CSV table of C-alpha atoms and ligand atoms in Angstrom, one decimal:
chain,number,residue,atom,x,y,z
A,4,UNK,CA,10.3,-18.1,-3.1
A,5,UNK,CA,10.7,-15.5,-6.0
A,6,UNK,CA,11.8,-12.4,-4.7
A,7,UNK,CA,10.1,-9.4,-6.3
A,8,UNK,CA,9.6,-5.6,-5.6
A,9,UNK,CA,8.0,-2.9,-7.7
A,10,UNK,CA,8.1,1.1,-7.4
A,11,UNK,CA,6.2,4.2,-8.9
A,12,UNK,CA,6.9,7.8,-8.7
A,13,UNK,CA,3.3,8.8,-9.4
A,14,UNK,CA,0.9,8.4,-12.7
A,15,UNK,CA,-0.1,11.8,-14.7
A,16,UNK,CA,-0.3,13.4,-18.3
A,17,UNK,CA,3.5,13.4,-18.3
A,18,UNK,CA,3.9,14.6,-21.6
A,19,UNK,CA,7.0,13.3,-23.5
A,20,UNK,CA,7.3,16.6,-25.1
A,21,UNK,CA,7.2,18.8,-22.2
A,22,UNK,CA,9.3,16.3,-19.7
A,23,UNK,CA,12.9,17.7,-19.2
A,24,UNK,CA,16.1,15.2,-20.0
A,25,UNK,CA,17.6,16.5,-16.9
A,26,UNK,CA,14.1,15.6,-15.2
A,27,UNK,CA,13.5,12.1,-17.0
A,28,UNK,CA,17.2,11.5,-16.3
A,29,UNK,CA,16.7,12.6,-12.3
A,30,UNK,CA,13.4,10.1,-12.2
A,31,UNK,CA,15.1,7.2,-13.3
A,32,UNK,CA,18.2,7.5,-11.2
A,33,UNK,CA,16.1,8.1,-8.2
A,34,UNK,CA,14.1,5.0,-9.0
A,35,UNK,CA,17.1,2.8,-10.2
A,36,UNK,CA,18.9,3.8,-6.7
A,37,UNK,CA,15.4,3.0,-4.9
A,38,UNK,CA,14.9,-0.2,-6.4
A,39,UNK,CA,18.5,-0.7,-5.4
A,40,UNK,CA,17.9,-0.2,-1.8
A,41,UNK,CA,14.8,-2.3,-1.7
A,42,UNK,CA,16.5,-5.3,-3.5
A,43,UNK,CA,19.4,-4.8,-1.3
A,44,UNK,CA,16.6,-6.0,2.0
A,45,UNK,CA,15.6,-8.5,0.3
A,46,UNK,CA,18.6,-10.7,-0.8
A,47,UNK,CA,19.6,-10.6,2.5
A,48,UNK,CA,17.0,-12.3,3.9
A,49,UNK,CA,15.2,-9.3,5.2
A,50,UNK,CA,11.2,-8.7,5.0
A,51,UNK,CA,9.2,-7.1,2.3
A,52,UNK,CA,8.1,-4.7,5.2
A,53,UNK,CA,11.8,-3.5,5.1
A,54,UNK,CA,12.8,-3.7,1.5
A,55,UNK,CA,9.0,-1.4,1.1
A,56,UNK,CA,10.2,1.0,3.7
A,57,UNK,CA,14.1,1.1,2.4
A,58,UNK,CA,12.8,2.2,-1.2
A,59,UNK,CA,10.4,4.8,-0.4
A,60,UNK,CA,12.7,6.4,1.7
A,61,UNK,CA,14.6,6.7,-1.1
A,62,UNK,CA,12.2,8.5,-3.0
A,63,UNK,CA,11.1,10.5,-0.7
A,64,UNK,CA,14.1,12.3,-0.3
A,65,UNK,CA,14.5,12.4,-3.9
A,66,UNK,CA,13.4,16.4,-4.6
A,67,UNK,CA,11.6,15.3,-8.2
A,68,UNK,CA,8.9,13.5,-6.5
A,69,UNK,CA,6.0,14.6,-5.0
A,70,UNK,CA,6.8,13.1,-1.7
A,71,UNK,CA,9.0,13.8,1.9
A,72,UNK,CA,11.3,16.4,-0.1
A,73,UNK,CA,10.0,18.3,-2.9
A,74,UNK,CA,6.1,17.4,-1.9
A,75,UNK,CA,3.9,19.9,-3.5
A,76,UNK,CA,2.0,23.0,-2.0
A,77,UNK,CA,-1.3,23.3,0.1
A,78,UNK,CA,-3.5,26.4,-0.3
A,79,UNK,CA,-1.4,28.9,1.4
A,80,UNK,CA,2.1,27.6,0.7
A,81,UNK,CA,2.2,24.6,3.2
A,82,UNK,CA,3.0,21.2,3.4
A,83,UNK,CA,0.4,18.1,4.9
A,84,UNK,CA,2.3,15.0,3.7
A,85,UNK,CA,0.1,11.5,3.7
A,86,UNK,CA,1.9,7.7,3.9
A,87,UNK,CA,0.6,4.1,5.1
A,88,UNK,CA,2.4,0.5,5.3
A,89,UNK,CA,0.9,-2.5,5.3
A,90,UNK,CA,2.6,-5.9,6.2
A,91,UNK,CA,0.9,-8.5,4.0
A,92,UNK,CA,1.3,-11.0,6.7
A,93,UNK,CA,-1.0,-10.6,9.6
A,94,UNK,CA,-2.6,-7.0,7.9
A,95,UNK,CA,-1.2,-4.9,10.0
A,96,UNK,CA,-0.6,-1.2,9.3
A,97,UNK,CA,0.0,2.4,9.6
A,98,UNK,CA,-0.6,5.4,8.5
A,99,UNK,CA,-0.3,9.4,9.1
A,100,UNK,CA,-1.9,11.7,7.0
A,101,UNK,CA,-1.6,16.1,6.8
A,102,UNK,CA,1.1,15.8,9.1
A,103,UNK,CA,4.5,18.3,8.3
A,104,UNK,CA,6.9,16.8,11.0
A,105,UNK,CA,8.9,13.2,9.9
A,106,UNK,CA,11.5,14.0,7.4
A,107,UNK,CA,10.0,10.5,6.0
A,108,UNK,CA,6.6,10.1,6.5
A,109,UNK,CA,7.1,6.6,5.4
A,110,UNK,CA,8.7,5.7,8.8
A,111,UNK,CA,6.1,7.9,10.7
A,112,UNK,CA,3.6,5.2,9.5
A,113,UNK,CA,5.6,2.1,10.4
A,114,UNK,CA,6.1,4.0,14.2
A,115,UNK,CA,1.7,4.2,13.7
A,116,UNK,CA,1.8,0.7,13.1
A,117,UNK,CA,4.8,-0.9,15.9
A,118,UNK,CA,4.7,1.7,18.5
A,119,UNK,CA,0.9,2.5,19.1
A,120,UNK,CA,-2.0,0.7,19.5
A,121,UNK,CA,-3.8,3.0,16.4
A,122,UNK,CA,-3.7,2.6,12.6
A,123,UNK,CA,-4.1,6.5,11.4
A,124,UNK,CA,-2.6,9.6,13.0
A,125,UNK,CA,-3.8,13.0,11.4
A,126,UNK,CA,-2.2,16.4,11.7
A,127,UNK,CA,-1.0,18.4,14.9
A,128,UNK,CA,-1.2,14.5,16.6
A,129,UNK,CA,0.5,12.5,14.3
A,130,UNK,CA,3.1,15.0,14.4
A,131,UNK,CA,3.4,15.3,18.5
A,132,UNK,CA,3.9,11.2,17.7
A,133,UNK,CA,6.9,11.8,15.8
A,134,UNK,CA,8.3,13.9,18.2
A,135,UNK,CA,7.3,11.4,20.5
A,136,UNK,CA,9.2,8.7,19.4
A,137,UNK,CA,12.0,10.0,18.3
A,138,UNK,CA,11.9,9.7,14.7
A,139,UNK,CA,13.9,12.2,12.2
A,140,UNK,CA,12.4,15.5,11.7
A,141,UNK,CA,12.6,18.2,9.2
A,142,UNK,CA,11.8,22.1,8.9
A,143,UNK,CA,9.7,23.5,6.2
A,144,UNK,CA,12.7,24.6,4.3
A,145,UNK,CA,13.9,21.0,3.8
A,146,UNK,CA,10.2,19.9,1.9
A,147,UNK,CA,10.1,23.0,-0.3
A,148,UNK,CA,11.8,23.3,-3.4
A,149,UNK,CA,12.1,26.1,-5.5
A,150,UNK,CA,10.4,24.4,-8.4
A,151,UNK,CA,7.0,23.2,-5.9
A,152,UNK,CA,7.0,27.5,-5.2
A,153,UNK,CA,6.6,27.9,-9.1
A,154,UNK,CA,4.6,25.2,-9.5
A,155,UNK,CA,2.2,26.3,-6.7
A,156,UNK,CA,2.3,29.8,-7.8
A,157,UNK,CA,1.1,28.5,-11.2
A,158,UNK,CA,-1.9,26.5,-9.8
A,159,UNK,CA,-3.0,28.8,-7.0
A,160,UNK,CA,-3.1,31.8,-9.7
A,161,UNK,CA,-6.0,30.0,-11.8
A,162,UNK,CA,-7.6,28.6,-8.5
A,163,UNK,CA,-7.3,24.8,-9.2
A,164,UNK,CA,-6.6,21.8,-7.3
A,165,UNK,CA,-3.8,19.7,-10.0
A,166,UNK,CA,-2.2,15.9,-9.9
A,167,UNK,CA,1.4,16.9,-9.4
A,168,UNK,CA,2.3,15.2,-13.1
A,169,UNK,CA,-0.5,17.4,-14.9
A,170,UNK,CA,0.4,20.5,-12.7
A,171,UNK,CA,3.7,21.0,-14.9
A,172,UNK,CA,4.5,17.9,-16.1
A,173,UNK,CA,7.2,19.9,-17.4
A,174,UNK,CA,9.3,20.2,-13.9
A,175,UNK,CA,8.0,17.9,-11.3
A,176,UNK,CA,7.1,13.9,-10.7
A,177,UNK,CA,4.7,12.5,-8.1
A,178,UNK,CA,3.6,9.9,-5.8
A,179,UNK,CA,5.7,7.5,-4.6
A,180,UNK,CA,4.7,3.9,-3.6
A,181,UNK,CA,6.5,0.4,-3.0
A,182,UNK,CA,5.1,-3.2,-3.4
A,183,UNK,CA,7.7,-6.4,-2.1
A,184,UNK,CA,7.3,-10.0,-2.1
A,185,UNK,CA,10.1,-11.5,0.2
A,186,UNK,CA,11.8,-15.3,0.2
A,187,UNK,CA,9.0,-16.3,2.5
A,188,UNK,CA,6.6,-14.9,0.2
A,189,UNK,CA,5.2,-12.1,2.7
A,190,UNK,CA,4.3,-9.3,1.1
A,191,UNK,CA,4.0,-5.7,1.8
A,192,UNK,CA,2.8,-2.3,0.3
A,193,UNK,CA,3.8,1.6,1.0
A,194,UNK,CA,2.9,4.6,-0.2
A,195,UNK,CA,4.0,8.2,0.6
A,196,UNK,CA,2.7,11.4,-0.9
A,197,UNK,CA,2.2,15.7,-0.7
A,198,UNK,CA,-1.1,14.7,-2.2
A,199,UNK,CA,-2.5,17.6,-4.7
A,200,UNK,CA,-0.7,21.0,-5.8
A,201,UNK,CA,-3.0,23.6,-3.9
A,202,UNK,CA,-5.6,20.9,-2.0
A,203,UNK,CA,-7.0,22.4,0.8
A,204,UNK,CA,-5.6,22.4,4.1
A,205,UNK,CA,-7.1,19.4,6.1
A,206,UNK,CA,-7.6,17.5,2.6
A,207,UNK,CA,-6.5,13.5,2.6
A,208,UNK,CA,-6.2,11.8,-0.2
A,209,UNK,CA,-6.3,8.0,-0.8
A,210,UNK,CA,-2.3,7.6,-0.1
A,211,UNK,CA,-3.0,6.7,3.5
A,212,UNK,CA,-5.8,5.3,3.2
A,213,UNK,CA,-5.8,1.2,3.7
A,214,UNK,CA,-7.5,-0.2,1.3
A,215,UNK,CA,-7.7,2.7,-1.5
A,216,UNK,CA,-4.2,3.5,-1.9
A,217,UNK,CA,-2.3,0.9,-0.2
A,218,UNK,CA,-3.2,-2.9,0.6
A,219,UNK,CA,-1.6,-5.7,1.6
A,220,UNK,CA,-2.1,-9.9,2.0
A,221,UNK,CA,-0.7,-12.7,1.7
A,222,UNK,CA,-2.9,-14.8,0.3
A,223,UNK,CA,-3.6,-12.4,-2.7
A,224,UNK,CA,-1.4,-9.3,-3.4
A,225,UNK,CA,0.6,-6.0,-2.1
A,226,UNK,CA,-0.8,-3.2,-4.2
A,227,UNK,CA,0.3,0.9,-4.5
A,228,UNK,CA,-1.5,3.1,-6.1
A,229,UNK,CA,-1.4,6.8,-7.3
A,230,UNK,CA,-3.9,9.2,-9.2
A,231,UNK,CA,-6.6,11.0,-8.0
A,232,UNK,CA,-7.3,10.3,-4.6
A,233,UNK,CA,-10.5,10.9,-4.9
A,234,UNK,CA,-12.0,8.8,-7.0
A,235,UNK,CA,-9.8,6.1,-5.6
A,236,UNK,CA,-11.1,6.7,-1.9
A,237,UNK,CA,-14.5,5.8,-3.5
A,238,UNK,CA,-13.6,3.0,-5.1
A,239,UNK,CA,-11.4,1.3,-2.4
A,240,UNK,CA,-8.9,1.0,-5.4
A,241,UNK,CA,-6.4,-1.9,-3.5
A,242,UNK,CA,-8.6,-3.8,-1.8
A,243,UNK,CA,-10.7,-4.1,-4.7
A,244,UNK,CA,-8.1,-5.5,-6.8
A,245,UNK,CA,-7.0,-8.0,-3.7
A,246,UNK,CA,-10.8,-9.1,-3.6
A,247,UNK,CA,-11.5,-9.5,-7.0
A,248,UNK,CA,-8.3,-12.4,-6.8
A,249,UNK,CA,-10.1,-13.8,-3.6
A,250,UNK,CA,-13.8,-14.0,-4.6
A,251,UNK,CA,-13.6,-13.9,-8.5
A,252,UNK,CA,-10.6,-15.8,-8.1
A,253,UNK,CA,-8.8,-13.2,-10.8
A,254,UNK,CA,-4.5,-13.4,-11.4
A,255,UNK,CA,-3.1,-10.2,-10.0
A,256,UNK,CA,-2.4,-8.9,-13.7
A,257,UNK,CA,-6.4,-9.5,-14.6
A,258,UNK,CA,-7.7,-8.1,-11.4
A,259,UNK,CA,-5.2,-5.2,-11.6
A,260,UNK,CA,-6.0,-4.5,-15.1
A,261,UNK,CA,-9.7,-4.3,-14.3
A,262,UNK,CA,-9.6,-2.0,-11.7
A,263,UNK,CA,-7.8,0.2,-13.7
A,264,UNK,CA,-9.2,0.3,-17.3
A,265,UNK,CA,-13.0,-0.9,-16.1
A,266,UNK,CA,-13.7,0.3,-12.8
A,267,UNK,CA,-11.8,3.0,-12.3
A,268,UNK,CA,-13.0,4.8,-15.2
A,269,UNK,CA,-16.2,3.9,-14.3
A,270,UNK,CA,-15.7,6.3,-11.4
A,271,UNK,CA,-13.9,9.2,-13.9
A,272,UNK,CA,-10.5,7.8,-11.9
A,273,UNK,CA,-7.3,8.7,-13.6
A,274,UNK,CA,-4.4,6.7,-12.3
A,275,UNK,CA,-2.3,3.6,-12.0
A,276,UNK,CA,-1.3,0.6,-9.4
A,277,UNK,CA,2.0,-1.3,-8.7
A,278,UNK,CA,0.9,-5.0,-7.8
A,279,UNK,CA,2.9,-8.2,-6.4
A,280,UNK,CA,1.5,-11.7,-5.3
A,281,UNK,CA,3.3,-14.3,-3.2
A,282,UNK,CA,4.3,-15.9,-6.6
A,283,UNK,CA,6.5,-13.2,-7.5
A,284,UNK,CA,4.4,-12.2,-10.2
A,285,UNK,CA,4.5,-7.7,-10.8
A,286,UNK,CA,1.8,-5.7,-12.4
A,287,UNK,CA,1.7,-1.8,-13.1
A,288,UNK,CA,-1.1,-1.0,-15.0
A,289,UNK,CA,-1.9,3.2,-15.5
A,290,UNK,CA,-4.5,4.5,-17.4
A,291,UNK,CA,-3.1,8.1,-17.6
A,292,UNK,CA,-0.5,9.4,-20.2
A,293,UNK,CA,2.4,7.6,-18.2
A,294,UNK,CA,3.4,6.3,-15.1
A,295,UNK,CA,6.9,6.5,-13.4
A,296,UNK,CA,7.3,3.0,-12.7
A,297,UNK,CA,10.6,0.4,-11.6
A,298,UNK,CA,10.5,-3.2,-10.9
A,299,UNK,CA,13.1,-6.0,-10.6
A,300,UNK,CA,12.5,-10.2,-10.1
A,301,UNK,CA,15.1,-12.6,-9.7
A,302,UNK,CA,15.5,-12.8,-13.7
A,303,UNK,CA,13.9,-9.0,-14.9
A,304,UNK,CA,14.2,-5.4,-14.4
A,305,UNK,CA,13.0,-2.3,-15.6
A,306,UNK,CA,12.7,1.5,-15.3
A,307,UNK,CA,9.5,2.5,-17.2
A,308,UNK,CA,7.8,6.0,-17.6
A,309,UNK,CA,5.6,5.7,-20.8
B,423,LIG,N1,-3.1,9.9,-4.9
B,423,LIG,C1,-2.5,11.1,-4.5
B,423,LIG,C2,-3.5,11.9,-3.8
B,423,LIG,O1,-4.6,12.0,-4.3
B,423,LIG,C3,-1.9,11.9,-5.6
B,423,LIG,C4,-0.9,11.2,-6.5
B,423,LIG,O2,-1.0,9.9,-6.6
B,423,LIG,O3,-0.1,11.8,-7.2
B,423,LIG,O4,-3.2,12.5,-2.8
């Protein structure tokens, strides 16, 4: 089977002119390592479940994106960080959302999904899981960054509720999701997020929601998305793309690329999607300004932003 895996660090206006070397040069590393670390699971053998989780841990302790470290601000200066999984083989999956515990929230969601009998954990109880279990935690000192203060600061002073990228496009990255297709041809999706510079406290966006931000099956495709949650939520953003291949019988790319320049706009969604099918075949379609994006097959790779 053709191995393939695909990243993204979050969609946004991401302006070229207002986007740091230093910055553009810190996104791309921490993609190029992440993509490393996925590829790494798979040509071993291992599962797209694994290579998923081994890249967005990655890039969630990478401080440029808006994710585990460096996740932006809640009203009031806190941190409620959202991730799910999903293993493309049997649709099974987990999920925590406005939780402040699990150095990586990724693996807080694969705990949901192997070591409780739920799909979702929320707030002070998907945090006493973490504890529970026995997973790596992390004080509020190790989330913030100095450049999320300013950034929040920025935000909360005119009252508004920002994308991370469109915050200050200028100093910080975003989301951060992970697609795989293994040498079985399983598949898997994750996706890991802060969510919104200055949401309000108890806000979820679509990040750990099945079916809006992350999906995952076998017999159609493994899809990540990132943008506003909202309008995503409404739309059911992955699974839409996974049912337009089962019932329109679509190709990932065409269902993908409908979702994203028809429907979604439809909706006033601004965003984008990283997409694998069993074949091996990657999408990442964004209808914002850019996308930080990765992806590697046996015979291509890439580090994208615009
Ligand atoms: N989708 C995320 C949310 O709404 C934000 C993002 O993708 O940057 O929480």
């Amino acid at each position: 089977m053709a191995l393939a895996l695909a990243l993204h660090g979050g969609a946004g206006l991401i302006r070229r002119d207002s986007l740091s070397s230093e910055r553009e040069q810190a996104a791309r590393i921490a993609l190029a390592q992440a993509l490393d670390a996925g590829w790494k699971v798979l040509t071993k053998g291992g599962s797209a479940l694994g290579a998923v989780e081994a890249a967005v841990v990655v890039l969630e302790d990478a401080p440029c994106f808006n994710a585990g470290r460096g996740s932006v601000l809640t009203q009031g200066g806190g941190i409620e960080l959202d991730a799910s999984i999903m293993d493309g083989r049997d649709r099974s999956a987990g999920a925590v959302a406005g939780c402040s515990l699990p150095r990586n929230p990724i693996r807080a969601a694969l705990a949901v999904r192997d070591r409780s009998p739920h799909v979702l954990l929320c707030g002070p109880g998907a945090d006493a899981f973490v504890q529970e279990v026995g997973l790596d935690q992390a004080a509020l000192s190790w989330f913030l960054t100095p450049e999320r203060q300013t950034q929040y600061a920025r935000v909360a002073e005119r009252g508004g509720v920002s994308l991370d990228h469109d915050a200050s496009s200028r100093d910080v990255f975003g989301t951060v999701g992970a697609v795989a297709c293994d040498r079985h041809g399983d598949l898997a999706a994750g996706t890991s997020t802060g969510g919104m510079v200055n949401k309000r406290r108890g806000r979820v966006g679509d990040s750990p929601i099945l079916g809006a931000g992350t999906y995952a099956w076998n017999s159609t495709c493994a899809v990540s998305g990132t943008g506003h949650g909202e309008p995503f939520m409404r739309l059911g953003v992955a699974l839409r793309v996974s049912m337009l291949m089962e019932l329109r019988d679509l190709n990932l790319a065409c269902a993908a690329h409908q979702v994203i320049h028809t429907d979604l706009p439809d909706v006033h969604g601004q965003g984008g999607l990283i997409a694998v099918d069993a074949q091996g075949n990657v999408t990442m379609p964004f209808n914002t300004g850019g996308m930080f994006r990765a992806f590697r097959t046996a015979t291509d790779e890439g580090v994208e932003i615009w």
